XYZ file of N, CA and C in Angstrom:
816
model
N 79.492 123.181 92.086
C 80.701 122.844 92.719
C 81.735 122.612 92.500
N 83.089 122.175 92.747
C 84.157 121.854 92.347
C 85.161 121.435 93.360
N 85.531 120.449 93.107
C 86.212 119.409 94.101
C 87.740 118.791 93.401
N 88.882 119.220 93.877
C 89.977 119.080 93.132
C 90.498 117.432 93.818
N 90.822 116.458 92.883
C 91.426 115.194 93.093
C 92.111 114.863 92.374
N 93.144 113.659 92.471
C 93.943 112.423 91.471
C 93.240 111.582 91.514
N 94.027 110.848 90.443
C 94.039 109.555 89.992
C 95.069 108.540 90.181
N 95.050 107.612 90.750
C 97.006 107.039 90.555
C 96.616 105.250 90.355
N 97.693 104.996 90.461
C 97.966 103.389 89.909
C 98.887 102.743 90.227
N 99.665 102.195 90.010
C 100.852 101.818 90.215
C 102.021 102.290 90.040
N 101.961 103.123 88.889
C 103.122 104.086 88.261
C 103.330 105.268 88.950
N 102.546 105.417 90.056
C 103.373 106.795 91.139
C 103.936 106.280 92.214
N 104.248 104.879 92.131
C 104.648 103.978 93.248
C 104.440 104.362 94.598
N 105.399 104.801 95.548
C 105.049 104.772 96.628
C 104.156 106.024 97.312
N 102.860 106.651 97.818
C 102.404 107.626 98.112
C 102.698 108.059 99.073
N 102.674 109.197 99.646
C 102.520 109.937 101.461
C 100.985 110.710 101.479
N 100.280 109.518 101.514
C 99.172 110.042 101.556
C 98.663 111.262 102.184
N 98.841 111.423 103.525
C 98.965 112.519 104.403
C 99.076 114.162 103.855
N 100.792 113.659 103.310
C 101.213 114.697 102.608
C 99.878 115.294 101.220
N 99.337 114.301 100.590
C 98.697 114.702 99.658
C 96.999 115.785 100.129
N 96.737 114.549 101.182
C 95.737 115.454 102.159
C 96.102 116.840 102.017
N 96.977 117.370 102.895
C 97.706 118.272 103.654
C 97.617 119.317 101.835
N 97.994 119.106 100.771
C 98.037 119.563 100.100
C 96.809 119.849 99.320
N 95.402 119.346 99.913
C 94.440 120.173 99.217
C 93.798 119.308 98.018
N 94.151 117.910 98.348
C 93.530 116.952 97.618
C 91.936 116.300 98.321
N 91.019 116.749 97.846
C 90.275 115.897 98.359
C 89.127 114.890 97.667
N 89.783 114.250 97.044
C 89.317 113.101 96.593
C 90.009 112.202 95.923
N 90.497 110.896 95.562
C 91.375 110.182 94.503
C 90.097 109.129 94.352
N 90.904 108.712 92.610
C 90.339 107.222 92.134
C 91.305 106.713 92.138
N 91.261 105.128 92.315
C 92.089 104.665 92.612
C 92.231 103.447 91.903
N 93.117 102.886 90.671
C 92.629 101.999 89.933
C 93.316 100.686 90.339
N 91.921 100.033 90.443
C 92.156 98.751 90.830
C 92.552 97.490 90.499
N 92.341 97.800 89.119
C 93.213 96.491 88.239
C 93.114 96.918 86.690
N 93.596 96.383 85.806
C 93.883 95.957 84.326
C 93.162 95.002 83.922
N 92.048 94.688 83.740
C 91.396 93.451 82.978
C 90.816 92.691 84.751
N 91.163 91.462 84.277
C 91.491 90.989 85.423
C 92.516 90.626 86.491
N 93.512 91.339 86.165
C 94.817 91.813 87.066
C 95.000 92.634 88.072
N 95.206 92.583 89.563
C 94.799 93.172 90.145
C 96.138 94.188 90.045
N 95.802 95.776 90.059
C 96.839 96.819 90.347
C 97.311 96.327 91.479
N 99.309 96.572 91.417
C 99.832 96.151 93.024
C 99.822 96.839 93.788
N 99.058 98.144 93.364
C 99.401 98.831 94.719
C 97.697 99.559 95.241
N 96.748 98.709 94.678
C 95.717 98.837 94.596
C 95.447 99.213 96.318
N 95.661 98.168 97.173
C 95.037 97.382 98.565
C 96.019 98.791 99.120
N 97.472 98.789 98.749
C 97.890 99.900 99.689
C 97.323 101.296 99.570
N 97.281 101.775 98.352
C 96.907 103.173 97.950
C 95.460 103.198 98.919
N 94.345 102.641 98.933
C 93.270 102.593 99.162
C 92.967 102.556 100.416
N 94.032 101.617 101.461
C 94.163 101.977 102.608
C 94.862 103.200 103.301
N 95.898 103.672 102.384
C 96.395 105.040 102.644
C 95.719 105.654 102.635
N 94.633 106.262 101.351
C 93.964 107.720 101.357
C 92.997 107.169 102.060
N 92.196 106.509 102.906
C 91.675 106.533 103.705
C 91.702 106.738 105.078
N 92.737 106.082 105.553
C 93.285 106.103 106.398
C 93.791 107.439 106.851
N 94.135 108.484 105.804
C 94.635 110.088 105.803
C 93.490 110.783 105.442
N 92.143 110.126 105.528
C 91.225 110.902 105.219
C 90.852 111.604 103.735
N 91.325 110.721 102.840
C 90.956 111.208 101.384
C 90.153 110.304 100.649
N 88.574 110.987 100.725
C 87.997 109.874 99.919
C 87.724 109.313 98.832
N 87.641 108.252 98.685
C 88.302 107.558 97.141
C 86.962 106.777 96.730
N 87.456 106.352 94.936
C 86.682 105.695 94.075
C 87.616 105.128 93.790
N 87.360 104.309 92.689
C 88.038 102.793 92.017
C 87.722 102.711 90.680
N 88.575 102.543 89.675
C 88.467 102.305 88.400
C 88.890 100.939 88.062
N 88.355 100.316 86.841
C 89.225 99.435 86.378
C 89.592 99.469 85.055
N 90.626 99.188 84.339
C 90.996 99.508 82.922
C 90.585 98.160 82.132
N 89.433 98.588 81.501
C 89.103 97.112 80.420
C 90.172 96.799 79.502
N 89.902 95.432 79.796
C 90.523 94.549 78.565
C 89.677 94.317 77.770
N 88.303 94.283 77.694
C 87.118 93.572 77.169
C 86.718 93.233 75.933
N 86.758 92.503 75.597
C 86.017 92.467 73.955
C 84.619 92.075 73.800
N 84.015 90.766 74.851
C 82.804 90.446 74.946
C 81.926 90.919 76.475
N 80.402 90.401 76.246
C 79.702 90.507 77.147
C 80.369 90.187 78.121
N 80.661 88.534 78.221
C 81.197 87.972 79.347
C 82.448 88.462 79.631
N 83.286 88.757 79.042
C 84.829 89.413 79.578
C 84.358 90.031 80.419
N 83.535 91.715 79.861
C 82.941 92.670 80.937
C 82.806 92.495 81.709
N 81.560 91.314 82.246
C 80.915 90.699 83.031
C 81.890 90.139 84.390
N 83.223 89.699 83.735
C 84.129 89.037 84.407
C 85.029 90.332 85.345
N 84.980 91.170 84.387
C 85.652 92.281 85.130
C 85.039 92.908 86.490
N 83.715 92.938 86.020
C 82.934 93.179 86.797
C 82.478 92.843 88.241
N 82.961 91.632 87.879
C 83.138 90.753 89.490
C 84.246 91.002 90.409
N 85.412 90.519 88.902
C 86.568 90.894 89.452
C 86.658 92.263 90.281
N 86.169 93.232 89.605
C 85.926 94.699 90.904
C 85.779 94.444 92.112
N 84.225 93.755 92.280
C 83.503 93.787 93.179
C 84.308 92.944 94.276
N 85.053 91.864 93.787
C 85.682 91.206 94.349
C 87.003 92.040 95.491
N 87.406 92.594 94.645
C 88.479 93.659 94.696
C 88.232 94.840 96.251
N 86.874 95.305 96.018
C 86.198 96.684 96.464
C 86.243 96.091 97.812
N 85.848 94.563 98.044
C 84.738 94.479 99.308
C 85.918 94.496 100.638
N 84.794 95.189 101.386
C 85.856 95.655 102.530
C 86.189 97.625 102.987
N 86.126 98.243 101.433
C 86.272 99.112 101.648
C 85.228 100.063 101.308
N 85.237 101.460 101.863
C 84.434 102.451 102.055
C 84.603 103.338 100.343
N 83.380 103.221 100.208
C 83.952 104.301 98.418
C 83.049 105.514 98.700
N 83.739 106.704 98.597
C 82.907 108.019 98.558
C 82.530 108.669 97.462
N 83.336 107.445 96.896
C 83.115 107.744 94.738
C 82.696 107.459 93.888
N 82.601 106.652 92.653
C 81.753 105.820 91.495
C 83.003 104.749 91.880
N 81.870 103.938 91.404
C 83.095 102.514 90.632
C 83.047 102.642 88.963
N 84.498 102.531 88.402
C 84.382 103.050 87.208
C 84.783 102.445 85.755
N 84.176 102.401 85.267
C 84.599 101.149 83.761
C 85.455 102.164 82.751
N 87.065 102.393 82.680
C 87.578 103.121 82.083
C 87.873 102.208 80.775
N 86.898 102.310 79.534
C 86.900 102.130 78.415
C 87.936 102.418 77.222
N 88.960 102.401 76.994
C 89.523 103.432 76.086
C 90.707 102.297 75.069
N 90.854 100.869 75.615
C 91.795 99.905 75.090
C 91.530 99.770 73.596
N 92.777 99.576 72.390
C 93.220 99.094 71.136
C 92.194 97.515 71.284
N 92.356 96.965 72.304
C 91.396 95.880 72.033
C 89.866 95.902 71.720
N 89.474 97.430 71.788
C 88.110 97.803 71.600
C 87.846 98.792 70.433
N 89.142 98.848 70.120
C 89.006 99.663 68.651
C 88.255 98.848 67.680
N 88.085 97.841 67.219
C 87.774 97.528 66.092
C 86.133 96.555 66.534
N 85.814 96.960 67.919
C 84.512 96.621 67.834
C 83.609 97.640 67.338
N 82.301 97.390 67.102
C 81.123 98.750 67.112
C 80.720 99.370 68.251
N 80.023 100.698 67.594
C 79.638 101.416 68.634
C 78.359 100.339 69.533
N 78.055 99.809 68.842
C 76.752 98.969 69.808
C 77.504 97.903 71.001
N 78.858 97.355 70.390
C 79.496 96.450 70.741
C 80.245 97.220 72.141
N 80.512 98.427 72.104
C 81.385 98.658 73.198
C 79.641 99.231 73.784
N 79.420 99.962 73.667
C 78.244 100.155 74.304
C 77.765 99.012 75.187
N 77.480 97.462 74.551
C 76.643 96.635 75.720
C 77.808 96.335 76.498
N 79.341 96.573 76.616
C 80.419 96.394 77.419
C 79.791 97.393 78.817
N 79.598 98.486 78.194
C 79.477 99.326 79.523
C 78.207 98.926 79.907
N 77.426 98.720 79.563
C 75.548 98.332 80.023
C 75.982 96.886 80.791
N 76.810 96.079 80.403
C 76.651 94.783 80.833
C 77.680 95.369 82.264
N 78.897 96.005 82.286
C 79.560 96.189 83.584
C 79.154 96.794 84.880
N 78.186 98.221 84.167
C 77.922 99.095 84.913
C 76.672 98.670 85.688
N 75.515 97.922 84.951
C 74.685 97.289 85.749
C 74.705 96.409 86.531
N 75.606 95.377 86.277
C 77.098 94.778 87.272
C 77.039 95.201 88.939
N 77.596 96.465 88.664
C 77.899 97.229 89.601
C 76.984 97.847 90.192
N 76.077 98.103 89.697
C 74.909 98.824 90.473
C 74.196 97.377 91.185
N 73.547 96.514 90.968
C 73.191 95.494 91.038
C 73.919 95.080 92.338
N 75.114 95.298 93.211
C 75.847 95.248 94.284
C 75.687 96.403 94.648
N 75.093 97.710 94.539
C 75.046 98.820 95.749
C 75.815 99.711 95.619
N 76.731 99.787 94.321
C 77.854 100.802 94.549
C 77.424 101.896 92.842
N 77.663 102.926 92.977
C 77.642 104.173 91.736
C 78.586 103.801 90.987
N 77.793 103.363 89.471
C 78.633 103.231 88.486
C 78.934 104.306 87.718
N 80.489 103.916 86.837
C 80.469 105.353 86.162
C 81.329 104.624 84.876
N 81.350 105.811 83.946
C 82.213 105.781 82.673
C 83.062 106.532 82.569
N 84.620 105.831 82.122
C 85.704 106.985 81.814
C 86.077 106.512 80.630
N 86.325 107.631 80.037
C 87.294 107.784 78.712
C 87.309 108.950 78.057
N 87.935 109.312 77.110
C 88.537 110.526 76.421
C 87.343 110.972 75.786
N 87.120 112.518 75.762
C 86.380 113.140 74.917
C 85.974 112.678 73.205
N 87.114 112.163 72.670
C 86.820 111.752 71.768
C 86.056 110.336 71.781
N 86.364 109.281 72.163
C 85.538 108.011 72.658
C 84.223 108.282 73.053
N 84.341 109.086 73.869
C 82.851 108.988 74.827
C 81.937 109.794 73.470
N 82.652 110.616 72.320
C 81.720 111.583 71.390
C 81.476 110.632 70.138
N 82.275 109.299 70.407
C 82.427 109.512 68.734
C 82.197 107.296 68.750
N 82.706 106.851 70.419
C 82.399 105.426 70.226
C 81.455 104.250 71.086
N 80.606 104.985 71.223
C 79.257 104.797 71.911
C 77.737 104.857 71.180
N 76.670 104.761 71.810
C 75.868 104.550 71.061
C 75.377 105.967 72.663
N 75.209 107.145 72.341
C 75.090 108.257 73.597
C 73.958 108.006 74.089
N 72.630 108.252 73.982
C 71.651 107.804 74.428
C 71.486 107.042 75.645
N 72.447 105.198 75.569
C 72.498 104.453 75.951
C 73.513 104.620 77.190
N 74.719 105.330 76.899
C 75.607 105.210 77.866
C 75.208 106.448 78.626
N 74.205 107.613 78.445
C 73.865 108.884 79.098
C 73.411 108.604 80.693
N 72.900 107.253 80.491
C 72.217 107.128 82.213
C 73.495 107.059 83.309
N 74.458 106.820 82.680
C 75.710 106.565 83.762
C 76.593 108.040 83.645
N 77.006 108.227 84.777
C 77.644 109.445 85.003
C 79.251 109.425 84.265
N 79.482 109.947 83.818
C 80.572 110.050 82.542
C 81.674 110.870 83.243
N 82.963 110.461 83.249
C 84.174 110.833 83.642
C 85.263 111.211 82.347
N 85.670 111.961 82.220
C 85.907 112.325 80.778
C 87.134 113.102 80.727
N 88.285 112.568 79.644
C 89.192 113.047 80.018
C 90.108 113.939 78.752
N 90.311 115.134 79.197
C 90.249 116.371 77.940
C 91.712 117.234 78.730
N 92.578 116.653 78.587
C 93.802 117.389 78.882
C 93.878 118.875 78.376
N 93.934 120.161 79.340
C 94.361 121.293 79.141
C 92.768 122.113 79.858
N 93.242 123.355 79.166
C 92.297 124.667 80.136
C 91.111 124.516 80.562
N 90.489 123.807 79.020
C 89.061 124.097 79.083
C 88.295 122.672 78.433
N 87.189 122.374 78.650
C 86.614 121.474 78.786
C 86.008 121.344 77.492
N 85.586 121.292 77.086
C 84.735 120.964 75.584
C 83.642 120.367 75.137
N 83.510 119.087 75.956
C 82.908 118.094 76.139
C 81.455 118.553 76.251
N 80.420 118.113 75.627
C 78.840 118.675 75.512
C 77.941 118.249 76.456
N 78.300 116.642 76.370
C 77.639 116.296 77.051
C 77.367 116.340 78.707
N 76.561 115.846 79.635
C 76.830 115.985 81.052
C 77.614 114.943 81.608
N 78.394 115.633 82.306
C 79.487 114.857 83.320
C 79.979 115.017 84.827
N 80.588 114.283 84.885
C 80.875 114.397 86.863
C 82.019 114.691 87.016
N 83.138 114.359 86.598
C 84.389 114.396 86.784
C 85.070 115.014 85.429
N 85.937 115.726 85.617
C 86.753 115.834 84.233
C 88.142 115.626 84.781
N 88.984 115.052 84.002
C 90.780 114.852 84.202
C 91.351 115.467 83.098
N 91.675 116.703 83.881
C 91.929 117.975 82.663
C 93.639 117.821 82.612
N 94.695 117.003 83.300
C 96.175 117.329 83.004
C 96.510 115.932 83.422
N 97.406 115.383 82.768
C 98.432 114.147 83.129
C 99.842 114.407 83.388
N 100.402 115.590 83.611
C 101.510 115.895 84.530
C 101.344 116.850 85.405
N 100.121 116.912 86.217
C 99.922 117.276 87.642
C 101.296 117.197 88.534
N 101.444 118.086 89.783
C 102.248 117.959 90.650
C 101.644 118.155 91.827
N 101.812 116.879 92.969
C 101.183 116.840 94.050
C 102.138 116.385 95.400
N 102.089 117.364 96.546
C 103.135 116.966 97.454
C 102.350 115.840 97.731
N 104.097 114.652 98.142
C 103.369 113.619 98.722
C 103.812 112.585 97.208
N 103.711 112.752 96.435
C 103.547 112.186 95.153
C 105.102 112.244 94.413
N 106.119 111.392 94.151
C 107.250 111.696 93.256
C 106.659 111.419 91.625
N 106.794 112.794 90.978
C 106.379 112.178 89.281
C 105.062 112.968 89.304
N 104.664 113.115 88.225
C 103.539 113.225 87.658
C 102.364 112.593 88.111
N 101.348 113.382 88.120
C 99.753 112.730 88.471
C 99.016 113.363 87.543
N 97.793 112.695 87.124
C 96.795 112.974 86.723
C 95.752 113.958 87.974
N 95.634 115.031 87.196
C 94.698 116.096 88.335
C 93.433 116.224 87.421
N 91.961 116.266 88.311
C 90.665 115.669 88.010
C 90.156 117.217 89.004
N 88.846 117.341 88.170
C 87.876 117.865 89.338
C 86.410 117.493 89.255
N 85.636 117.218 90.574
C 84.463 116.728 90.388
C 83.881 117.449 90.617
N 82.147 117.479 89.960
C 81.252 118.365 89.692
C 80.103 118.384 90.162
N 79.837 117.072 90.947
C 78.813 116.442 91.817
C 79.165 116.310 93.198
N 78.338 116.075 94.228
C 78.325 116.000 95.900
C 78.552 113.974 95.551
N 79.625 113.427 95.096
C 79.617 111.990 95.254
C 79.088 111.583 96.212
N 80.361 112.242 97.709
C 79.654 111.535 98.795
C 78.614 111.154 99.367
N 78.102 112.810 99.069
C 76.424 112.534 99.057
C 75.343 111.416 98.402
N 75.744 111.357 97.128
C 75.219 110.219 96.279
C 75.670 108.947 96.560
N 76.786 108.815 96.871
C 77.163 107.204 97.002
C 76.720 106.954 98.364
N 76.465 107.743 99.412
C 75.492 107.430 100.527
C 74.287 107.207 100.044
N 73.379 107.604 99.515
C 72.257 107.509 99.222
C 71.906 106.121 98.459
N 72.953 105.523 97.820
C 72.864 104.248 97.006
C 73.412 103.608 97.630
N 74.053 103.363 98.724
C 74.604 102.364 99.585
C 73.779 101.950 100.989
N 73.565 100.702 101.008
C 73.078 100.090 102.567
C 74.192 99.921 103.283
N 73.202 100.218 104.536
C 74.406 100.058 106.127
C 74.890 98.783 105.963
N 75.726 98.211 106.284
C 76.844 97.105 106.713
C 78.021 96.736 106.791
N 78.493 95.517 107.597
C 79.849 95.840 107.932
C 81.284 95.987 106.774
N 81.732 96.914 107.431
C 83.351 96.661 106.329
C 84.270 96.596 107.126
N 85.465 96.612 106.610
C 86.630 96.645 107.569
C 87.813 96.841 106.848
N 88.852 97.897 107.671
C 89.418 98.578 107.354
C 90.709 98.886 108.290
N 92.241 98.258 107.911
C 93.204 98.233 108.536
C 92.709 97.447 109.982
N 92.467 96.348 109.441
C 92.262 95.237 110.941
C 90.676 95.603 111.685
N 90.277 96.591 111.288
C 88.787 96.898 112.182
C 87.883 96.941 111.369
N 86.975 96.774 112.215
C 85.260 96.879 111.820
C 84.361 97.942 111.876
N 83.955 98.335 111.056
C 83.313 99.050 111.128
C 81.444 98.588 110.547
N 80.368 99.825 110.816
C 79.053 99.201 110.621
C 78.564 100.276 109.807
N 78.147 100.282 108.703
C 77.795 101.862 107.454
C 78.787 103.059 108.098
N 77.487 103.971 108.388
C 78.582 105.358 109.117
C 78.450 105.546 110.428
N 77.580 104.703 111.003
C 77.387 104.286 112.669
C 78.601 104.966 113.371
N 78.463 105.801 113.856
C 79.417 106.482 114.788
C 79.187 106.999 116.369
N 79.741 106.408 117.584
C 79.605 107.089 118.518
C 77.912 106.784 119.240
N 77.748 105.482 119.350
C 76.456 105.159 119.822
C 76.196 103.103 119.871
N 75.702 102.712 120.127
C 75.420 101.492 120.326
C 74.227 101.283 119.122
N 74.179 99.939 118.652
C 74.029 99.845 117.580
C 73.303 97.895 117.769
N 72.363 98.109 117.460
C 71.695 96.104 117.586
C 71.417 95.689 116.568
N 72.321 94.920 115.742
C 72.573 93.788 114.480
C 72.442 92.698 115.037
N 71.317 92.286 114.123
C 70.839 90.849 114.245
C 70.848 90.119 115.427
N 70.251 91.108 116.428
C 69.729 90.633 118.028
C 71.101 90.763 118.612
N 72.464 91.345 118.565
C 73.281 91.788 119.449
C 73.691 92.943 119.207
N 74.152 93.583 120.497
C 74.325 94.874 120.769
C 75.900 95.156 120.419
N 76.404 96.333 119.900
C 77.603 96.421 119.439
C 77.706 98.099 120.092
N 78.853 98.406 120.525
C 79.209 100.015 120.859
C 80.195 100.492 119.326
N 80.212 101.495 119.029
C 80.519 102.015 117.445
C 81.187 103.434 118.334
N 82.827 103.075 118.264
C 83.267 104.953 118.772
C 83.174 106.076 118.017
N 83.233 107.015 118.648
C 83.437 108.643 117.419
C 83.850 108.063 116.472
N 85.149 107.418 116.098
C 85.623 107.513 114.563
C 84.715 106.250 113.987
N 84.396 105.356 114.612
C 83.288 104.793 113.617
C 83.386 103.390 113.745
N 84.875 102.827 114.195
C 85.373 101.635 114.772
C 84.293 100.765 115.618
N 84.395 99.674 115.818
C 83.583 98.170 116.513
C 84.800 98.717 117.721
N 84.082 98.921 118.947
C 84.919 98.726 120.374
C 84.948 97.098 120.463
N 86.156 96.691 121.126
C 86.287 95.411 121.671
C 86.759 95.614 123.135
N 86.771 94.690 124.024
C 87.347 94.635 125.242
C 86.719 95.487 126.543
N 87.255 95.748 127.475
C 86.176 96.328 128.538
C 86.323 97.842 128.080
N 84.871 98.379 128.252
C 85.150 99.979 127.653
C 84.150 100.855 128.309
N 84.082 101.198 128.911
C 83.619 102.685 129.735
C 82.429 103.364 129.028
N 81.533 103.476 128.851
C 80.617 104.154 128.229
C 79.672 104.974 129.151
N 79.135 106.250 129.268
C 78.589 106.659 129.931
C 78.617 106.780 131.060
N 79.706 106.188 131.575
C 80.095 105.994 133.176
C 80.021 104.648 133.426
N 79.679 103.664 132.837
C 79.489 102.510 133.216
C 80.222 101.484 132.276
N 80.882 100.627 133.061
C 82.097 99.501 132.465
C 80.839 98.131 131.597
N 81.410 97.998 130.442
C 80.820 96.517 129.739
C 82.356 95.933 129.178
N 82.081 94.793 129.088
C 82.736 93.917 128.143
C 82.618 93.544 126.745
N 83.091 93.761 125.861
C 83.168 93.411 124.274
C 83.533 92.739 123.939
N 83.040 91.301 123.110
C 83.603 90.382 123.097
C 84.545 90.330 122.157
N 86.250 89.781 122.669
C 87.458 90.256 121.732
C 87.572 88.996 120.561
N 86.688 88.361 120.160
C 86.843 87.419 119.065
C 85.210 86.690 119.138
N 85.079 85.831 117.894
C 83.983 85.413 118.142
C 83.949 83.866 118.208
N 83.182 83.109 119.299
C 83.782 82.049 119.888
C 82.663 81.635 120.573
N 82.219 80.547 120.104
C 80.845 80.067 120.862
C 79.526 80.680 120.099
N 78.746 80.911 121.428
C 77.697 81.849 120.536
C 77.930 83.464 120.505
N 78.975 83.862 121.028
C 79.390 85.105 121.043
C 80.190 85.554 119.797
N 79.817 86.742 119.410
C 80.407 87.265 117.838
C 81.276 88.394 118.338
N 82.383 88.635 117.617
C 83.391 89.900 117.753
C 82.764 91.008 117.920
N 82.874 91.737 119.332
C 82.291 92.897 119.440
C 81.266 93.062 119.738
N 80.469 91.741 120.488
C 78.927 91.589 120.960
C 79.563 91.843 122.234
N 78.784 92.874 122.623
C 78.314 93.336 124.374
C 77.688 91.742 125.221
N 78.538 91.022 126.070
C 78.626 90.048 126.773
C 77.592 90.302 127.605
N 77.038 89.565 128.384
C 75.804 89.892 129.060
C 75.383 88.410 129.521
N 75.036 87.886 130.814
C 74.739 86.575 131.041
C 73.524 86.270 132.080
N 72.760 85.003 131.939
C 71.473 84.980 132.927
C 71.699 85.378 134.587
N 71.017 84.969 135.382
C 71.294 84.944 136.683
C 72.588 84.021 137.222
N 72.665 82.884 136.322
C 73.805 82.104 136.672
C 75.232 82.319 135.897
N 74.909 83.038 135.677
C 76.557 83.576 135.235
C 76.944 83.158 133.798
N 75.795 82.384 133.294
C 76.288 82.032 131.518
C 75.515 82.663 130.945
N 76.808 82.706 129.866
C 77.014 83.627 128.985
C 75.797 83.168 128.059
N 74.877 84.765 127.101
C 73.802 84.639 126.490
C 74.283 85.257 125.449
N 73.675 84.145 124.318
C 74.097 84.552 122.674
C 73.577 85.720 122.380
């Protein structure tokens, strides 16, 4: 398989994600941070892509030179991505000049520290770098367990090791984006892989709550019943389901949780 995608950051400015989707872009890798500094367009890009139906992954451009700094970057990325749904990996971008003076062992340890923390949080971890760096700057046998996103601009990828994404251009043009944008091909079914690696849980987008990929059904969570619309949105307020009317709490108050189906005992007392 080969799926067309892009990667973006603050440098792309305002993006019309609906036009990007219509242009045939099937995934987007979005820069979340450089070191522990959030990309100013990350939240806007993540929301915009998802709302337009473009599956996303995220990457952090590393400025780490020590294990402690790599772990701090992983923790920072996990904080930023909380509440979003990722169909593509969370990626460690290692290519900065601060890492050039390190040994292959030291650079490899940075990757291991970062990626193991990402995996422990239930996400799919990946390493990004140039073909040259991937071939010469790490201990190959130890980074092989992580999928590689290789950057080699041109009509052919000559990287001989396994890779999941190829960044083949930094001068692409896509409707909805002003100026150049990086172009990529993905060669694995990451939506399926990330679904297998993730656990069901609450997540929020655009002020609305979802639970895993639950859609168009009742779901009992922590002893409380919730209704999830065909879009996956947790329903609130008065809702007609199967020809019957229900009231789903519009806020968390007292024993009730937002979205919980409200029911009472024989005396009309609200039950938790």
